[in-house]
């Protein structure tokens, strides 16, 4: 008796399946929601502190305060929180299925691993891009509204303002993709989280910019690329040291693109080439 071949899943079906997986996890809502509120509150509090302390600032700081206002739009602490949260969620989308054994069922239903992982990468990238845009946009609006109480808020049309928002928003999908790539490579939740944190947060703090080659490594890390992109007064602050080996805004965007692209390819290729 002849058997009917099961038709291959369309790519749109795979996208829908991965979207259902992601949004059906209650922990996703809690993680993203609580992190978003914490990030916006963190940035708003930085703006509130500058609002309160402004009368005590000296003339030099007041003259350069536009850079401080843009710094309040998305602070360093908020960036670190964003990296940890989104990288963790990105990693869980991969290692979570390996940990529960669900990945075997998934590969049985969809033998085309590359198509499956490509769909997962696209869904996570889209969700995290929207998430980053909402958080960065809300943080900018809240922080500048607070500073507007003293007439210090910076309009979004100010040179460099859009760059701060876009770079901070893209930090979410870039970090999530790095988490996915590490998860596909390691396949163990705890180890993935530790190594992802090491690469994204701890390594930038330990790599010095004293020498040219170490400065190149430092500037090629996502966190440092973000720092360069959001620093609208890079190298010109009268109260900071001029970088010995300065980088460029274009270089920052390239670092973001390379890390995201390599992590996405790694996620697809590694899963396709290794056994469950």
Short mmCIF file of C-alpha atoms in Angstrom, two decimals:
data_model
loop_
_atom_site.label_atom_id
_atom_site.label_comp_id
_atom_site.label_asym_id
_atom_site.label_seq_id
_atom_site.Cartn_x
_atom_site.Cartn_y
_atom_site.Cartn_z
CA UNK A 1 0.00 0.00 0.00
CA UNK A 2 1.38 3.36 -1.01
CA UNK A 3 2.01 5.94 1.68
CA UNK A 4 1.50 9.62 1.20
CA UNK A 5 4.55 11.78 1.76
CA UNK A 6 4.12 14.45 4.38
CA UNK A 7 4.62 17.83 2.72
CA UNK A 8 7.54 19.92 3.99
CA UNK A 9 6.61 22.75 6.27
CA UNK A 10 6.51 26.15 4.61
CA UNK A 11 8.86 28.75 6.00
CA UNK A 12 5.90 30.92 7.02
CA UNK A 13 4.61 27.97 9.06
CA UNK A 14 7.97 27.71 10.80
CA UNK A 15 7.88 31.41 11.61
CA UNK A 16 4.40 31.04 13.07
CA UNK A 17 5.49 28.01 15.09
CA UNK A 18 8.50 29.81 16.58
CA UNK A 19 6.36 32.83 17.37
CA UNK A 20 3.88 30.60 19.21
CA UNK A 21 6.71 28.98 21.17
CA UNK A 22 8.11 32.34 22.23
CA UNK A 23 4.86 34.00 23.23
CA UNK A 24 3.40 30.92 24.93
CA UNK A 25 6.08 31.03 27.62
CA UNK A 26 4.77 33.02 30.58
CA UNK A 27 8.33 33.65 31.71
CA UNK A 28 8.95 35.62 28.50
CA UNK A 29 6.30 38.17 29.42
CA UNK A 30 7.54 38.46 33.00
CA UNK A 31 11.18 38.79 31.95
CA UNK A 32 10.60 41.32 29.19
CA UNK A 33 7.97 43.29 31.09
CA UNK A 34 9.85 43.59 34.37
CA UNK A 35 13.10 44.39 32.58
CA UNK A 36 11.43 47.09 30.48
CA UNK A 37 9.98 48.79 33.56
CA UNK A 38 13.32 48.54 35.38
CA UNK A 39 15.24 50.00 32.43
CA UNK A 40 12.88 52.93 31.93
CA UNK A 41 12.85 53.64 35.68
CA UNK A 42 16.65 53.40 35.83
CA UNK A 43 17.10 55.95 33.06
CA UNK A 44 14.38 58.23 34.42
CA UNK A 45 16.07 58.18 37.82
CA UNK A 46 19.37 59.26 36.23
CA UNK A 47 17.57 62.19 34.62
CA UNK A 48 15.88 63.04 37.94
CA UNK A 49 19.29 63.08 39.66
CA UNK A 50 20.71 65.48 37.08
CA UNK A 51 17.55 67.59 37.31
CA UNK A 52 17.99 67.88 41.09
CA UNK A 53 21.76 68.45 41.01
CA UNK A 54 21.89 70.87 38.09
CA UNK A 55 21.99 74.04 40.25
CA UNK A 56 25.17 72.69 41.87
CA UNK A 57 26.99 71.89 38.62
CA UNK A 58 29.85 74.13 37.57
CA UNK A 59 29.91 76.22 34.39
CA UNK A 60 31.91 73.61 32.48
CA UNK A 61 29.33 70.87 33.05
CA UNK A 62 26.46 73.22 32.28
CA UNK A 63 28.06 74.21 28.99
CA UNK A 64 28.37 70.54 28.00
CA UNK A 65 25.10 69.41 29.58
CA UNK A 66 23.54 68.36 26.29
CA UNK A 67 25.85 65.34 26.35
CA UNK A 68 24.79 64.56 29.89
CA UNK A 69 21.13 64.77 28.89
CA UNK A 70 21.67 62.32 26.04
CA UNK A 71 23.61 60.07 28.40
CA UNK A 72 20.56 60.01 30.70
CA UNK A 73 18.44 58.83 27.76
CA UNK A 74 20.04 55.39 28.09
CA UNK A 75 22.62 54.97 30.82
CA UNK A 76 25.50 52.52 31.09
CA UNK A 77 23.74 50.65 33.88
CA UNK A 78 20.62 50.30 31.74
CA UNK A 79 22.70 48.99 28.84
CA UNK A 80 24.21 46.30 31.05
CA UNK A 81 20.75 45.27 32.26
CA UNK A 82 19.52 45.16 28.67
CA UNK A 83 22.43 42.98 27.60
CA UNK A 84 21.92 40.50 30.44
CA UNK A 85 18.18 40.20 29.95
CA UNK A 86 18.05 39.93 26.16
CA UNK A 87 21.10 37.67 25.87
CA UNK A 88 19.55 35.37 28.46
CA UNK A 89 16.25 35.21 26.62
CA UNK A 90 18.02 34.59 23.33
CA UNK A 91 20.01 31.74 24.86
CA UNK A 92 16.90 30.17 26.42
CA UNK A 93 15.15 29.99 23.05
CA UNK A 94 17.82 27.48 22.04
CA UNK A 95 19.04 25.71 25.18
CA UNK A 96 15.52 25.53 26.62
CA UNK A 97 14.47 22.99 24.00
CA UNK A 98 17.65 21.00 24.47
CA UNK A 99 17.19 20.94 28.23
CA UNK A 100 13.63 19.60 28.06
CA UNK A 101 14.33 17.21 25.18
CA UNK A 102 11.68 18.94 23.07
CA UNK A 103 14.28 19.54 20.39
CA UNK A 104 14.05 15.87 19.35
CA UNK A 105 10.34 16.23 18.68
CA UNK A 106 10.95 19.47 16.84
CA UNK A 107 13.59 17.95 14.56
CA UNK A 108 11.38 14.92 13.91
CA UNK A 109 8.55 17.18 12.80
CA UNK A 110 10.87 19.48 10.84
CA UNK A 111 13.96 17.64 9.53
CA UNK A 112 15.21 20.78 7.78
CA UNK A 113 17.20 22.15 10.70
CA UNK A 114 18.57 25.13 8.83
CA UNK A 115 15.10 26.37 7.92
CA UNK A 116 13.91 25.77 11.48
CA UNK A 117 16.78 27.64 13.12
CA UNK A 118 16.59 30.42 10.53
CA UNK A 119 12.95 30.92 11.49
CA UNK A 120 13.89 30.97 15.17
CA UNK A 121 16.61 33.55 14.51
CA UNK A 122 14.25 35.78 12.53
CA UNK A 123 11.48 35.65 15.15
CA UNK A 124 13.84 36.41 18.05
CA UNK A 125 15.49 39.21 16.06
CA UNK A 126 12.14 40.80 15.20
CA UNK A 127 10.75 40.56 18.73
CA UNK A 128 13.92 41.90 20.34
CA UNK A 129 14.18 44.75 17.83
CA UNK A 130 10.64 45.88 18.65
CA UNK A 131 11.34 45.42 22.36
CA UNK A 132 14.54 47.44 22.18
CA UNK A 133 12.80 50.20 20.21
CA UNK A 134 9.98 50.46 22.76
CA UNK A 135 12.35 50.54 25.75
CA UNK A 136 14.84 52.96 24.18
CA UNK A 137 12.07 55.23 22.89
CA UNK A 138 10.22 55.28 26.21
CA UNK A 139 13.45 55.89 28.12
CA UNK A 140 14.33 58.81 25.88
CA UNK A 141 10.87 60.35 26.20
CA UNK A 142 10.77 59.92 29.99
CA UNK A 143 14.29 61.19 30.67
CA UNK A 144 13.98 64.25 28.44
CA UNK A 145 10.54 65.07 29.83
CA UNK A 146 12.04 65.17 33.33
CA UNK A 147 14.90 67.41 32.21
CA UNK A 148 12.44 69.66 30.41
CA UNK A 149 11.37 70.80 33.86
CA UNK A 150 14.50 72.96 33.80
CA UNK A 151 14.46 73.51 30.05
CA UNK A 152 17.30 71.00 29.60
CA UNK A 153 15.59 68.28 27.59
CA UNK A 154 17.10 67.48 24.20
CA UNK A 155 14.68 67.17 21.25
CA UNK A 156 14.85 64.00 19.20
CA UNK A 157 15.93 66.04 16.19
CA UNK A 158 19.12 67.19 17.91
CA UNK A 159 22.32 65.88 16.25
CA UNK A 160 23.14 62.49 17.71
CA UNK A 161 19.83 61.98 19.50
CA UNK A 162 18.48 59.47 17.01
CA UNK A 163 21.78 57.61 17.14
CA UNK A 164 21.44 57.19 20.90
CA UNK A 165 17.93 55.75 20.54
CA UNK A 166 18.71 53.46 17.59
CA UNK A 167 21.97 52.14 19.05
CA UNK A 168 20.30 51.42 22.40
CA UNK A 169 17.37 49.73 20.66
CA UNK A 170 19.64 47.52 18.54
CA UNK A 171 21.58 46.45 21.61
CA UNK A 172 18.65 44.14 22.38
CA UNK A 173 18.61 42.03 19.17
CA UNK A 174 22.42 41.96 18.95
CA UNK A 175 22.71 40.63 22.52
CA UNK A 176 19.88 38.14 21.97
CA UNK A 177 21.57 36.76 18.85
CA UNK A 178 24.86 36.40 20.68
CA UNK A 179 22.99 34.48 23.39
CA UNK A 180 21.44 32.23 20.74
CA UNK A 181 24.80 31.56 19.13
CA UNK A 182 26.39 30.68 22.47
CA UNK A 183 23.40 28.50 23.34
CA UNK A 184 23.63 26.59 20.05
CA UNK A 185 27.35 26.07 20.59
CA UNK A 186 27.28 25.06 24.27
CA UNK A 187 23.75 23.63 24.80
CA UNK A 188 23.96 23.93 28.58
CA UNK A 189 21.95 26.68 30.30
CA UNK A 190 24.29 27.63 33.16
CA UNK A 191 27.47 27.48 31.10
CA UNK A 192 25.86 29.46 28.29
CA UNK A 193 24.76 32.23 30.66
CA UNK A 194 28.18 32.45 32.28
CA UNK A 195 30.15 32.58 29.03
CA UNK A 196 27.70 34.99 27.42
CA UNK A 197 28.03 37.34 30.38
CA UNK A 198 31.81 36.96 30.22
CA UNK A 199 31.96 37.88 26.54
CA UNK A 200 29.40 40.68 26.54
CA UNK A 201 30.03 42.37 29.88
CA UNK A 202 33.16 41.21 31.68
CA UNK A 203 35.58 41.07 28.75
CA UNK A 204 35.11 44.77 27.87
CA UNK A 205 36.09 45.69 31.44
CA UNK A 206 39.26 43.59 31.40
CA UNK A 207 40.60 44.50 27.94
CA UNK A 208 42.70 47.65 28.13
CA UNK A 209 42.94 50.34 25.47
CA UNK A 210 46.56 51.12 26.37
CA UNK A 211 47.97 49.31 23.34
CA UNK A 212 46.80 49.42 19.76
CA UNK A 213 45.98 45.72 19.38
CA UNK A 214 44.12 45.53 22.70
CA UNK A 215 42.25 48.73 21.81
CA UNK A 216 41.19 47.06 18.54
CA UNK A 217 39.86 44.08 20.47
CA UNK A 218 38.09 46.35 22.93
CA UNK A 219 36.51 48.46 20.19
CA UNK A 220 35.33 45.28 18.42
CA UNK A 221 33.15 44.21 21.37
CA UNK A 222 29.39 45.01 21.23
CA UNK A 223 29.29 46.85 24.55
CA UNK A 224 32.14 49.17 23.60
CA UNK A 225 30.59 49.73 20.18
CA UNK A 226 27.40 50.84 21.93
CA UNK A 227 29.40 53.17 24.20
CA UNK A 228 30.96 54.78 21.13
CA UNK A 229 27.63 55.17 19.35
CA UNK A 230 25.80 56.83 22.25
CA UNK A 231 28.66 59.11 23.28
CA UNK A 232 27.77 62.22 21.29
CA UNK A 233 30.79 64.09 22.62
CA UNK A 234 33.31 61.32 22.04
CA UNK A 235 36.87 62.58 22.40
CA UNK A 236 35.72 66.18 22.90
CA UNK A 237 34.63 66.18 26.55
CA UNK A 238 36.79 68.68 28.43
CA UNK A 239 36.42 66.56 31.58
CA UNK A 240 37.52 63.22 30.07
CA UNK A 241 40.74 61.91 28.58
CA UNK A 242 41.08 61.82 24.81
CA UNK A 243 41.17 58.19 23.61
CA UNK A 244 44.62 57.07 22.49
CA UNK A 245 43.19 54.88 19.75
CA UNK A 246 39.83 56.46 18.81
CA UNK A 247 37.19 54.58 16.89
CA UNK A 248 34.40 55.82 14.64
CA UNK A 249 30.62 55.83 14.55
CA UNK A 250 30.71 53.78 11.35
CA UNK A 251 32.95 51.27 13.09
CA UNK A 252 30.39 50.94 15.87
CA UNK A 253 27.62 50.07 13.42
CA UNK A 254 29.90 47.57 11.69
CA UNK A 255 30.64 45.85 15.02
CA UNK A 256 26.91 45.52 15.71
CA UNK A 257 26.28 44.07 12.24
CA UNK A 258 29.20 41.62 12.36
CA UNK A 259 28.33 40.24 15.80
CA UNK A 260 24.66 39.85 14.88
CA UNK A 261 25.43 38.23 11.54
CA UNK A 262 28.08 35.83 12.83
CA UNK A 263 25.90 34.82 15.80
CA UNK A 264 22.92 34.16 13.52
CA UNK A 265 25.00 32.05 11.11
CA UNK A 266 26.58 30.17 14.01
CA UNK A 267 23.16 29.33 15.43
CA UNK A 268 21.95 27.88 12.13
CA UNK A 269 25.15 26.06 11.09
CA UNK A 270 26.07 24.53 14.46
CA UNK A 271 22.61 23.07 15.05
CA UNK A 272 22.52 21.71 11.51
CA UNK A 273 25.91 19.99 11.75
CA UNK A 274 25.72 18.47 15.24
CA UNK A 275 23.63 15.61 16.54
CA UNK A 276 20.95 16.21 19.15
#
